PDB file of C-alpha atoms in Angstrom:
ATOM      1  CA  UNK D   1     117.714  55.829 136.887  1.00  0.00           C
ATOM      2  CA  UNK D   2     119.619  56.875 139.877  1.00  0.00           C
ATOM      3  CA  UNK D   3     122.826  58.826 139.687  1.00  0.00           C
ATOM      4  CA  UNK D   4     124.566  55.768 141.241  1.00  0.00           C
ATOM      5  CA  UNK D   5     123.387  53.859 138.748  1.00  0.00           C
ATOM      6  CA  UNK D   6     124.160  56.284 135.546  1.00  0.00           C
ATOM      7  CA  UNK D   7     127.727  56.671 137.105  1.00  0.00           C
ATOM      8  CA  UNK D   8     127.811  52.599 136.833  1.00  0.00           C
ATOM      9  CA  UNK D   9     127.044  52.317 133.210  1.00  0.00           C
ATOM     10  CA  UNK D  10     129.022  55.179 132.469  1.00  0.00           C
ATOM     11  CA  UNK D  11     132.120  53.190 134.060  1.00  0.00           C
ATOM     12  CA  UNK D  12     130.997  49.726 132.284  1.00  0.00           C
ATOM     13  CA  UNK D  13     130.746  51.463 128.847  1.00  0.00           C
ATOM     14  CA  UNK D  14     134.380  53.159 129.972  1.00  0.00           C
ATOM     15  CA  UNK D  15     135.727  49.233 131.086  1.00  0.00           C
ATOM     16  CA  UNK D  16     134.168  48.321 127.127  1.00  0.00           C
ATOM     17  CA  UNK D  17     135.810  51.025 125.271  1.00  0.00           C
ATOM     18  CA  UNK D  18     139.150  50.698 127.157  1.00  0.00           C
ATOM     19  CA  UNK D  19     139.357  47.249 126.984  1.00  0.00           C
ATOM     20  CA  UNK D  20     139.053  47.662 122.504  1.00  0.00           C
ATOM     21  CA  UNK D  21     141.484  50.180 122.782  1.00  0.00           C
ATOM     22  CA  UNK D  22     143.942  48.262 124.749  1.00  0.00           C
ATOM     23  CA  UNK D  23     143.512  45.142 122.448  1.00  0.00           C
ATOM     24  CA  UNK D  24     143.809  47.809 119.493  1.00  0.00           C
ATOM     25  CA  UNK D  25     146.576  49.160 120.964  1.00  0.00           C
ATOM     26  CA  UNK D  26     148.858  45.148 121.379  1.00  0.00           C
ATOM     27  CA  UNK D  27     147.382  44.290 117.907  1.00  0.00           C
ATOM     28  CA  UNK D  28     148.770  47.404 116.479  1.00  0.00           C
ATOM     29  CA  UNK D  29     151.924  47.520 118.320  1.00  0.00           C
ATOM     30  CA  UNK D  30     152.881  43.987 117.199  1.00  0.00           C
ATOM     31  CA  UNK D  31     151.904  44.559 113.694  1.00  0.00           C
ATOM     32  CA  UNK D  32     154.056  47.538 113.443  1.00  0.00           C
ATOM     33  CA  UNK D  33     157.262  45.476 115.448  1.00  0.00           C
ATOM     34  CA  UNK D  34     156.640  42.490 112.989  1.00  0.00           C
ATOM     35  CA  UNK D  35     156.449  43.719 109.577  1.00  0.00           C
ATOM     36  CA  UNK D  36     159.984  44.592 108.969  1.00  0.00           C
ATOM     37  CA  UNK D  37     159.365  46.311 105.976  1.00  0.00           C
ATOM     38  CA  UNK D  38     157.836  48.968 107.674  1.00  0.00           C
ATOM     39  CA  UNK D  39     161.193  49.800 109.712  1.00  0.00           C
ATOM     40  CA  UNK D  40     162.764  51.780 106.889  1.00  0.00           C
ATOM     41  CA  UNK D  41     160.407  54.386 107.069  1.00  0.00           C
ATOM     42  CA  UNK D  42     160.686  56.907 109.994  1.00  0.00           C
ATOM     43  CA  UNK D  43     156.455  57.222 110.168  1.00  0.00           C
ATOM     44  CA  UNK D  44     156.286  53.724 111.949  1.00  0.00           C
ATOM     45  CA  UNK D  45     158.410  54.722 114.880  1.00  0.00           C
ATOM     46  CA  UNK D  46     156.345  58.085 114.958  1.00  0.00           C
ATOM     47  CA  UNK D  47     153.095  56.076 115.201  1.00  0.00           C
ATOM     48  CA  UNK D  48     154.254  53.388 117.421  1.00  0.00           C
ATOM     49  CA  UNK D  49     155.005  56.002 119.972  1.00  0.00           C
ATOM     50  CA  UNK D  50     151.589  57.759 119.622  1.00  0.00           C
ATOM     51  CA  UNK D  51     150.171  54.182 119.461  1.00  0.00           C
ATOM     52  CA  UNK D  52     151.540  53.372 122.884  1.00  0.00           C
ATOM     53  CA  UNK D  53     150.612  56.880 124.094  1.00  0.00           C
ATOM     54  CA  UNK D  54     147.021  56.085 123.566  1.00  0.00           C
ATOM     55  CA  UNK D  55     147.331  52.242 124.763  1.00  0.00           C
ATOM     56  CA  UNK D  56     148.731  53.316 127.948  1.00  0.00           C
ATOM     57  CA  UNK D  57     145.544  56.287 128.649  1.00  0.00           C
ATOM     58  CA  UNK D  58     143.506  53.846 128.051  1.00  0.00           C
ATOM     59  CA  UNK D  59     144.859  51.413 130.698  1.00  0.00           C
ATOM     60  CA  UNK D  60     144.399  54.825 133.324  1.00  0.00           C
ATOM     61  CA  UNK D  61     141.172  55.174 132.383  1.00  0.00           C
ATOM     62  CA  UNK D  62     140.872  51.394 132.767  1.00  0.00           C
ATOM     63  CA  UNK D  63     142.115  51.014 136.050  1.00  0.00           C
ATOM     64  CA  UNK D  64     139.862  54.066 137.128  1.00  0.00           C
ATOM     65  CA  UNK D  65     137.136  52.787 136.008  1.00  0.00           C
ATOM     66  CA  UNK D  66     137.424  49.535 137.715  1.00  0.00           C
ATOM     67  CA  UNK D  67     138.469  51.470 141.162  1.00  0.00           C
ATOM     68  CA  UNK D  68     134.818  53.089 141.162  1.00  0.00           C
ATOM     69  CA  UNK D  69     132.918  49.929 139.747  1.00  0.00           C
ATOM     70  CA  UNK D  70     134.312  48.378 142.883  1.00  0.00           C
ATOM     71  CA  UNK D  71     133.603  51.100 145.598  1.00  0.00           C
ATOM     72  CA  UNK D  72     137.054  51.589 146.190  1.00  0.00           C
ATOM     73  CA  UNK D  73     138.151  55.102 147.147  1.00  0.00           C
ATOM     74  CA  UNK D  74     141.725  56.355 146.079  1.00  0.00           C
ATOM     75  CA  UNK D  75     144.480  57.499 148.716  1.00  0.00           C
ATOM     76  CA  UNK D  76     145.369  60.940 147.920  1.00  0.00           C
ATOM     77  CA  UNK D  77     149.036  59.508 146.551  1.00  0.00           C
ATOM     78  CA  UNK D  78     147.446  57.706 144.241  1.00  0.00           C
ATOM     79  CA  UNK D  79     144.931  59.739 143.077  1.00  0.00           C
ATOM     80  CA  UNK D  80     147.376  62.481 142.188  1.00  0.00           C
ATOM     81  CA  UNK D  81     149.239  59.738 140.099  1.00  0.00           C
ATOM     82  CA  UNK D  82     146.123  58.634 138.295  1.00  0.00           C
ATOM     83  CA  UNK D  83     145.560  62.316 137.710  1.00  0.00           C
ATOM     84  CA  UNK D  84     149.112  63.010 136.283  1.00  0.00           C
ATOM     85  CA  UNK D  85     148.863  60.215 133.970  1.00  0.00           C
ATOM     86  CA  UNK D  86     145.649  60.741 132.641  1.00  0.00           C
ATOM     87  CA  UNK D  87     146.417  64.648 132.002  1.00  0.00           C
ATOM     88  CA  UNK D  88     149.862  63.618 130.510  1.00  0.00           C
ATOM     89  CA  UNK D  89     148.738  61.098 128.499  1.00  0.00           C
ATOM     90  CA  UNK D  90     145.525  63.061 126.828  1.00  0.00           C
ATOM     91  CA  UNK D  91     148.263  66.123 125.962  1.00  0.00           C
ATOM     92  CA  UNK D  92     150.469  63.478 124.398  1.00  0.00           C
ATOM     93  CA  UNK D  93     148.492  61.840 122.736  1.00  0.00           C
ATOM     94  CA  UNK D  94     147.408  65.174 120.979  1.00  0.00           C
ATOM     95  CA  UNK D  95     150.987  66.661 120.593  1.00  0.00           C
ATOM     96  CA  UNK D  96     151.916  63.286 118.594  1.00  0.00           C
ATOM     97  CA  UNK D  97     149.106  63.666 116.527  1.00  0.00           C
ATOM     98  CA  UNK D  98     150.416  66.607 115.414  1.00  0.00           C
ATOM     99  CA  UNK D  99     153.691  65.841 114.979  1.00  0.00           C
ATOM    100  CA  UNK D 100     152.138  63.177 112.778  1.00  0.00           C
ATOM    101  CA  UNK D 101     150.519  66.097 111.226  1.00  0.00           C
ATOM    102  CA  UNK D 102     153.952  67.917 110.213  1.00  0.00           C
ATOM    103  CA  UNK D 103     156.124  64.783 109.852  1.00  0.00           C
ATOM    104  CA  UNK D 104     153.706  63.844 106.817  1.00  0.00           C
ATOM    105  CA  UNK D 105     153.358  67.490 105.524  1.00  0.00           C
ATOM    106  CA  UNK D 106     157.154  67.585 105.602  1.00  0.00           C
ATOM    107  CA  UNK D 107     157.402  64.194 103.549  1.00  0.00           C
ATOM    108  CA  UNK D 108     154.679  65.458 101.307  1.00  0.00           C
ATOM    109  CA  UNK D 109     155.891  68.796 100.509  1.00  0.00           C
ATOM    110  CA  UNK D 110     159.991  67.904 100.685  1.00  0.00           C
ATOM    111  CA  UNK D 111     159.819  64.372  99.848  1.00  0.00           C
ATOM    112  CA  UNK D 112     162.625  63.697 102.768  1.00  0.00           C
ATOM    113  CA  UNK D 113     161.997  62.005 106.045  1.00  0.00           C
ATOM    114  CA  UNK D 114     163.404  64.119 109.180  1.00  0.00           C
ATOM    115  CA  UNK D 115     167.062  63.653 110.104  1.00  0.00           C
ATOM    116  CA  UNK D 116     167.386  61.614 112.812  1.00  0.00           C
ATOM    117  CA  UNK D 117     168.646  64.354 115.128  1.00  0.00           C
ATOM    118  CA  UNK D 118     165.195  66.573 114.215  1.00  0.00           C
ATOM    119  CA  UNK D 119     163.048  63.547 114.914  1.00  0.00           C
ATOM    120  CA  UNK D 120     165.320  63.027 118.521  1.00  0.00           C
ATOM    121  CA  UNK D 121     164.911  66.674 119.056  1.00  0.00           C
ATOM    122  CA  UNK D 122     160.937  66.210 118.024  1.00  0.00           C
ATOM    123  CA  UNK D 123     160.156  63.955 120.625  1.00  0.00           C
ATOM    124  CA  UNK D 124     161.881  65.839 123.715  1.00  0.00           C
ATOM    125  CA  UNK D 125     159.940  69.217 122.531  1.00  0.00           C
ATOM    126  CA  UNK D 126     157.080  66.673 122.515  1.00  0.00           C
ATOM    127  CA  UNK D 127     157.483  65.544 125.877  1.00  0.00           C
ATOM    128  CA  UNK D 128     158.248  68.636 127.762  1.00  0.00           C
ATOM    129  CA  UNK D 129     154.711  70.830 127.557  1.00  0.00           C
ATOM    130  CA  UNK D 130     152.274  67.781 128.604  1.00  0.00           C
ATOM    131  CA  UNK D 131     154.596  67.296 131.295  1.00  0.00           C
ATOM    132  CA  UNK D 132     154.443  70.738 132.667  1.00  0.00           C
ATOM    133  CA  UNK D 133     150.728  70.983 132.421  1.00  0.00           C
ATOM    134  CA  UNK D 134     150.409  67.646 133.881  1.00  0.00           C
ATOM    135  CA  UNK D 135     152.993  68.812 136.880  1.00  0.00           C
ATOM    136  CA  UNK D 136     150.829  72.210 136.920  1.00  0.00           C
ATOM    137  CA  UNK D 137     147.814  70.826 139.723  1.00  0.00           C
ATOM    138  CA  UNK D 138     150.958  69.063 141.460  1.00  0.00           C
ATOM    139  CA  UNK D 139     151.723  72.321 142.558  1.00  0.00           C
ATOM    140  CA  UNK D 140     149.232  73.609 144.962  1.00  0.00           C
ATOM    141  CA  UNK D 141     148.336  76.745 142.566  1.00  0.00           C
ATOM    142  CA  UNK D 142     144.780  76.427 142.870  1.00  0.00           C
ATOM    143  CA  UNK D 143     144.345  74.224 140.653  1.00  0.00           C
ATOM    144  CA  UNK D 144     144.404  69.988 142.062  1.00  0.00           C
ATOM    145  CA  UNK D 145     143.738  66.018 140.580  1.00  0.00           C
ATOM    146  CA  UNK D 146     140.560  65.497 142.803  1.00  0.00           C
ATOM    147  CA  UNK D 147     137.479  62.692 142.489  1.00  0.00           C
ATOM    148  CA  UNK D 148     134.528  64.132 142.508  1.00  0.00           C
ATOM    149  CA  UNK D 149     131.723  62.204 143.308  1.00  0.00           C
ATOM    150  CA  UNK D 150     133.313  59.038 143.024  1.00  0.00           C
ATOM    151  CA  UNK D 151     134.529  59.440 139.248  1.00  0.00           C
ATOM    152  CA  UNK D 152     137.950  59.141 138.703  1.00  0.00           C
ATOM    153  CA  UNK D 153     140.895  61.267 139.630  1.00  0.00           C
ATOM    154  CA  UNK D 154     141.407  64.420 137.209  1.00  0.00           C
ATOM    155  CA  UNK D 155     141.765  68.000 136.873  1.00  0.00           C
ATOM    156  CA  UNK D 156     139.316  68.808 139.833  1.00  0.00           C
ATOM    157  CA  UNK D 157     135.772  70.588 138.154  1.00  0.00           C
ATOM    158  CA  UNK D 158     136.503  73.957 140.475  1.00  0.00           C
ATOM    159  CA  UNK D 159     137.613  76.462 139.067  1.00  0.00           C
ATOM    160  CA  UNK D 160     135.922  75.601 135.825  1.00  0.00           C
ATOM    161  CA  UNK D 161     138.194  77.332 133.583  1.00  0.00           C
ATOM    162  CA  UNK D 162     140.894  74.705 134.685  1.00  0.00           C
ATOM    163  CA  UNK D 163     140.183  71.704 133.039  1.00  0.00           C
ATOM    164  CA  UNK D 164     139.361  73.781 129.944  1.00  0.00           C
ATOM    165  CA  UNK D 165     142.833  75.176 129.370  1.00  0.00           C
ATOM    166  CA  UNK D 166     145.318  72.311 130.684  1.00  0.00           C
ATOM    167  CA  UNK D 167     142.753  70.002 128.485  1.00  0.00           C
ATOM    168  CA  UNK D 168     140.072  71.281 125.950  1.00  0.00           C
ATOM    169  CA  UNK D 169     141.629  74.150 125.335  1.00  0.00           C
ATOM    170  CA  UNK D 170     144.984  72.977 124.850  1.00  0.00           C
ATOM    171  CA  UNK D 171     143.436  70.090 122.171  1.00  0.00           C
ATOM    172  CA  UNK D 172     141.057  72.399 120.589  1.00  0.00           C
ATOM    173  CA  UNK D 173     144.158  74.983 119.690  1.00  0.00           C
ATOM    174  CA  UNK D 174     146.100  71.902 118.612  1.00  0.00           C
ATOM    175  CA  UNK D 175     143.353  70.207 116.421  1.00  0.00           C
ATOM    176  CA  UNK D 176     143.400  73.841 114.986  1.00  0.00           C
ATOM    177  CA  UNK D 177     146.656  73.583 114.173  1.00  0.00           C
ATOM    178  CA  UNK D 178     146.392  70.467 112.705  1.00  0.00           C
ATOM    179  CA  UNK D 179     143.640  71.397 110.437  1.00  0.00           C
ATOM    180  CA  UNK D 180     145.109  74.215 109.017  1.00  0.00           C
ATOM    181  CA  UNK D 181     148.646  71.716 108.616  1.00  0.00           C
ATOM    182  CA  UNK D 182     146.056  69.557 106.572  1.00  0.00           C
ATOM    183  CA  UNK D 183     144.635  71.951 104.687  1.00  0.00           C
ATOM    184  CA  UNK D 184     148.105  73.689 103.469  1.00  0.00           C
ATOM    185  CA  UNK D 185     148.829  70.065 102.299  1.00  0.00           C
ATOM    186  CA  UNK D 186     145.616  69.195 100.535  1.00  0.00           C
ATOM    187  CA  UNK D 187     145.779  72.679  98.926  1.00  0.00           C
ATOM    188  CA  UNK D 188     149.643  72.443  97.622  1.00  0.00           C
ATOM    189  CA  UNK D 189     149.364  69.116  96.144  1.00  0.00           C
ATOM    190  CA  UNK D 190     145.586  69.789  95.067  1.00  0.00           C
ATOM    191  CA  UNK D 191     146.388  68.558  91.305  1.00  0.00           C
ATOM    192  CA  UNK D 192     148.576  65.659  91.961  1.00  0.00           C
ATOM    193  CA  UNK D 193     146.032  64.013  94.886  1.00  0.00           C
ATOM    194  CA  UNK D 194     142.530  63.318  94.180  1.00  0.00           C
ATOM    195  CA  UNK D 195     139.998  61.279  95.851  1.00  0.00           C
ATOM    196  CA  UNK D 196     140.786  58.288  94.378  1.00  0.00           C
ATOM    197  CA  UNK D 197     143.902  58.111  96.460  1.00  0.00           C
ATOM    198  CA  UNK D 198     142.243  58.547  99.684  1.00  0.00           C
ATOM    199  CA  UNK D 199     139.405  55.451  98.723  1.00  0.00           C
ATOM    200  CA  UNK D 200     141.172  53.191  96.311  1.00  0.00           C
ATOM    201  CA  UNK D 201     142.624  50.227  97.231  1.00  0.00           C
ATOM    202  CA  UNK D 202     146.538  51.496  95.679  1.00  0.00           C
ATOM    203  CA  UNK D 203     149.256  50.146  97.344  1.00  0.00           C
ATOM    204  CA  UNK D 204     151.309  52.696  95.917  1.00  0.00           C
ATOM    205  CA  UNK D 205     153.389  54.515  98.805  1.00  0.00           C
ATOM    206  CA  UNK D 206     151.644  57.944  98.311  1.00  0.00           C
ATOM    207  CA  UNK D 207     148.447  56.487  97.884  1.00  0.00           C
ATOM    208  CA  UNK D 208     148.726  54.451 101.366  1.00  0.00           C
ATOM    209  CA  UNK D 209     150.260  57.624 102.723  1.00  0.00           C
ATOM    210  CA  UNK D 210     147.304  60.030 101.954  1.00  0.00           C
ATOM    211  CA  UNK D 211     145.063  57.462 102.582  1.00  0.00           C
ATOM    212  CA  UNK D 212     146.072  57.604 106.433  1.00  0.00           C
ATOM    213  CA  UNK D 213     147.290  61.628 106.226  1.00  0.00           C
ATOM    214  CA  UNK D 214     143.065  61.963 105.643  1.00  0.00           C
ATOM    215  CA  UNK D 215     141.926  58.955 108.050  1.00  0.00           C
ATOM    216  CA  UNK D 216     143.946  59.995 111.082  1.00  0.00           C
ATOM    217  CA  UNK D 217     143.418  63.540 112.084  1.00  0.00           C
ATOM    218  CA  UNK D 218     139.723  63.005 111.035  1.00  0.00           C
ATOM    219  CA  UNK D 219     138.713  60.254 113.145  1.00  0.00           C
ATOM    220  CA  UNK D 220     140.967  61.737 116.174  1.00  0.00           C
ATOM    221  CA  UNK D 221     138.602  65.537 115.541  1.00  0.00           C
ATOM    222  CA  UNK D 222     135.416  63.077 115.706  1.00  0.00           C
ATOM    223  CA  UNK D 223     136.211  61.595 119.012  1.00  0.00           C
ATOM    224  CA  UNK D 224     136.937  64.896 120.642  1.00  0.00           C
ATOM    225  CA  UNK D 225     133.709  66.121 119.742  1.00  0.00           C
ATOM    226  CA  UNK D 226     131.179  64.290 122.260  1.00  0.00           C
ATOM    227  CA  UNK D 227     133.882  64.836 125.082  1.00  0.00           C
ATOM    228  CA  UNK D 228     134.134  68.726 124.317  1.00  0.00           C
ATOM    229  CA  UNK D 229     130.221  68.866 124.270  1.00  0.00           C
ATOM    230  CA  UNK D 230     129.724  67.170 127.432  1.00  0.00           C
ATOM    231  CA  UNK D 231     131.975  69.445 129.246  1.00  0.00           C
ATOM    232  CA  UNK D 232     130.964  72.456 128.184  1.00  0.00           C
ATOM    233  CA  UNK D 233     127.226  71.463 128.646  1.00  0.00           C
ATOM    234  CA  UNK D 234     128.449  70.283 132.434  1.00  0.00           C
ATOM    235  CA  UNK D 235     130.224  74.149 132.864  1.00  0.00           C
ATOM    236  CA  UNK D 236     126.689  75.404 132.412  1.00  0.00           C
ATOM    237  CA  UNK D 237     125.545  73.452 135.516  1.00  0.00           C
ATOM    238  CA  UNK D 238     123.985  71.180 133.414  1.00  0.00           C
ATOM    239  CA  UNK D 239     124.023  67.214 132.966  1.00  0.00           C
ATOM    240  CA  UNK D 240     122.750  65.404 130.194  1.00  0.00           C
ATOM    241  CA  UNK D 241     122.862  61.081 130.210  1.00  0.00           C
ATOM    242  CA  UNK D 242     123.131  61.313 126.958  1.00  0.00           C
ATOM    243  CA  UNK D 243     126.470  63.407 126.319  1.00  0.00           C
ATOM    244  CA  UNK D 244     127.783  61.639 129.250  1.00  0.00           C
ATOM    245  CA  UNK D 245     127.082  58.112 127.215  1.00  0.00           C
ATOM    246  CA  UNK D 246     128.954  59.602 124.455  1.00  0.00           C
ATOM    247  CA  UNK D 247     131.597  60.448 125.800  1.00  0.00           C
ATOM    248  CA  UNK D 248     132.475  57.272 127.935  1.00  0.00           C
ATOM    249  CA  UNK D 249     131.946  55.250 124.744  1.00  0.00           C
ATOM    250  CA  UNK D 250     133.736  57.168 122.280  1.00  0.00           C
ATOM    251  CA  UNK D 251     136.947  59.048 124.812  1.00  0.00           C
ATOM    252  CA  UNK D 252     138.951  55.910 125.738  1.00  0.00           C
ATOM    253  CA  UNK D 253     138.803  54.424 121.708  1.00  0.00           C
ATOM    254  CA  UNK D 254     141.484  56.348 119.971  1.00  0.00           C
ATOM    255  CA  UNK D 255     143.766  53.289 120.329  1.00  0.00           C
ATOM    256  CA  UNK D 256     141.627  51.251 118.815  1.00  0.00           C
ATOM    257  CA  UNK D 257     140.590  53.115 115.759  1.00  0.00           C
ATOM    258  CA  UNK D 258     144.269  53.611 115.343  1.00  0.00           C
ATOM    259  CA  UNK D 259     144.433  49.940 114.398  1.00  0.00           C
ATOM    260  CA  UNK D 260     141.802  50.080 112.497  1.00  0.00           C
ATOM    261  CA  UNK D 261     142.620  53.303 110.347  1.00  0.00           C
ATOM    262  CA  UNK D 262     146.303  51.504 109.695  1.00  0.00           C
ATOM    263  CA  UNK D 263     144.816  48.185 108.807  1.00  0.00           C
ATOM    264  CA  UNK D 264     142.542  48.895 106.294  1.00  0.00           C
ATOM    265  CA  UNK D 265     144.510  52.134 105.102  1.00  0.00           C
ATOM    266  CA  UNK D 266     148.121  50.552 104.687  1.00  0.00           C
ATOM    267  CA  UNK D 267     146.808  46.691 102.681  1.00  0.00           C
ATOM    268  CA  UNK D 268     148.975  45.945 105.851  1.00  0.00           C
ATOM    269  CA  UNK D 269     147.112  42.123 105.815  1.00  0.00           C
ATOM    270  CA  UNK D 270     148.350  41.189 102.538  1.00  0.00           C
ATOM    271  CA  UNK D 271     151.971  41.941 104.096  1.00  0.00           C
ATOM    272  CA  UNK D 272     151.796  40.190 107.006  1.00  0.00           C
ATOM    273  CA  UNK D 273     149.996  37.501 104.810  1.00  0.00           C
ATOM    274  CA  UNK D 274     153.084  37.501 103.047  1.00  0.00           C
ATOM    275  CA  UNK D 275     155.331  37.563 105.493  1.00  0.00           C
ATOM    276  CA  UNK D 276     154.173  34.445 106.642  1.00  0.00           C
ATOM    277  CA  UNK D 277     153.290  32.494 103.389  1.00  0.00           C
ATOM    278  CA  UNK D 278     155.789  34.158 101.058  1.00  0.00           C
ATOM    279  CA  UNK D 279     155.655  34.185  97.107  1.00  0.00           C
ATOM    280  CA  UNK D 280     152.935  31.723  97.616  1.00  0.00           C
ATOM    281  CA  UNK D 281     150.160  33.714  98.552  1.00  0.00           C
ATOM    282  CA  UNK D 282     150.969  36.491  97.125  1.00  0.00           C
ATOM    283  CA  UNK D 283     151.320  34.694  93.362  1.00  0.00           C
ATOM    284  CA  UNK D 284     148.079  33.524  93.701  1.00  0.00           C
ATOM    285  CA  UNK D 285     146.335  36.463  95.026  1.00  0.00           C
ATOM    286  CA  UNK D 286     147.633  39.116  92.775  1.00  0.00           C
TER     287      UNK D 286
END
């Protein structure tokens, strides 16, 4: 095939996996705004926020995809904006993951939920680094948000060590973080928690909360991996169809398999089930 043509599957497989993250992304978000049971524990707000993080990188990537399936080129205005958001979004989406990451380690180990001025004070510190990388190519330092041969609008390929730290890098030393967060946790409460918790189907609150402590971080790692591979293959000088595929199938879905980790790791069906049929269903179900 053509490179035309692999650059026009590439963007249909990117329109797919967009598209289920989006719809992941509104199912999830209205789950977590309906169930009012959830809204005494602080984690719902945390993940509603990261949810909506990934919902709305996936609606850049969307958009940008669509731009190049049509032939449309980008004014330079908006192809700096599309470049901001999609470096913004990718470093938030990361930095909430691990604040997921210590918010559950700090339940786990303390058995407290933040304060509400910490978890205030969480989200600024959260805000402020993706911002300043994302302002970083804003600033005519040698670094720019270019579209290269008609993809969409990033961290321009040249110099090649530039997309690596204001994105790969910057994950990589986060999802480091986050395993060694994981670790501590699995380590300290190594006789309580067993694999029965992360695989039964307990509803009990630490089962449900190990259940997606395990699920989250794991899937997240898995994603990264084609993406990371496909980079550092194309620093080489080197293109492969097949890394490409990868990672236009598997980037954009994080929204998505957020819904599904919380759906199937929470029992959160039975609750909306009885939210909306009451002591009914749930007498003769259980």
């Amino acid at each position: 095939m053509s490179s035309n043509i692999h650059n026009r599957v590439l963007m249909i497989i990117t329109v797919c996996s967009s598209t289920l993250a989006i719809i992941g992304t509104i199912a999830l978000m209205s789950c977590l705004l309906y169930l009012k049971k959830v809204h005494r524990f602080q984690f719902w707000r945390i993940l509603f926020i990261t949810t909506l993080v990934d919902g709305l990188g996936a609606c850049v990537l969307l958009y940008g995809a669509i731009c190049v399936l049509q032939n449309r080129t980008l004014g330079h205005t908006e192809c700096q904006f599309q470049g901001f958001g999609i470096e913004l979004l990718l470093q938030l989406s990361t930095t909430y993951m691990l604040v997921m990451s210590l918010f559950l380690n700090h339940v786990t180990v303390h058995n407290q939920e933040w304060t509400r001025i910490t978890e205030l004070f969480v989200h600024f510190l959260t805000w402020c680094l993706p911002t300043l990388l994302a302002i970083v190519p804003l600033l005519n330092v040698g670094i720019s948000y270019r579209a290269p041969d008609g993809e969409w609008c990033w961290v321009d390929t040249h110099p090649i060590w530039a997309r690596f730290l204001l994105a790969y890098g910057y994950n990589w030393f986060f999802i480091i973080i986050i395993i060694i967060i994981r670790f501590k946790v699995w380590y300290s409460h190594s006789q309580s928690i067993t694999l029965t918790d992360f695989f039964s189907d307990n509803d009990n609150s630490n089962s449900i909360l190990w259940r997606q402590l395990f699920w989250y971080p794991i899937i997240w790692i898995l994603l990264w991996i084609p993406s990371t591979i496909n980079r550092i293959v194309e620093a080489t000088g080197n293109t492969v169809f097949v890394l490409q595929l990868s990672q236009t199938a598997f980037f954009p879905l994080q929204g998505a398999v957020n819904a599904v980790i919380f759906f199937f790791s929470s029992r959160v069906l039975d609750e909306i089930k009885d939210e909306r049929y009451g002591a009914t269903y749930h007498t003769l179900n259980h």
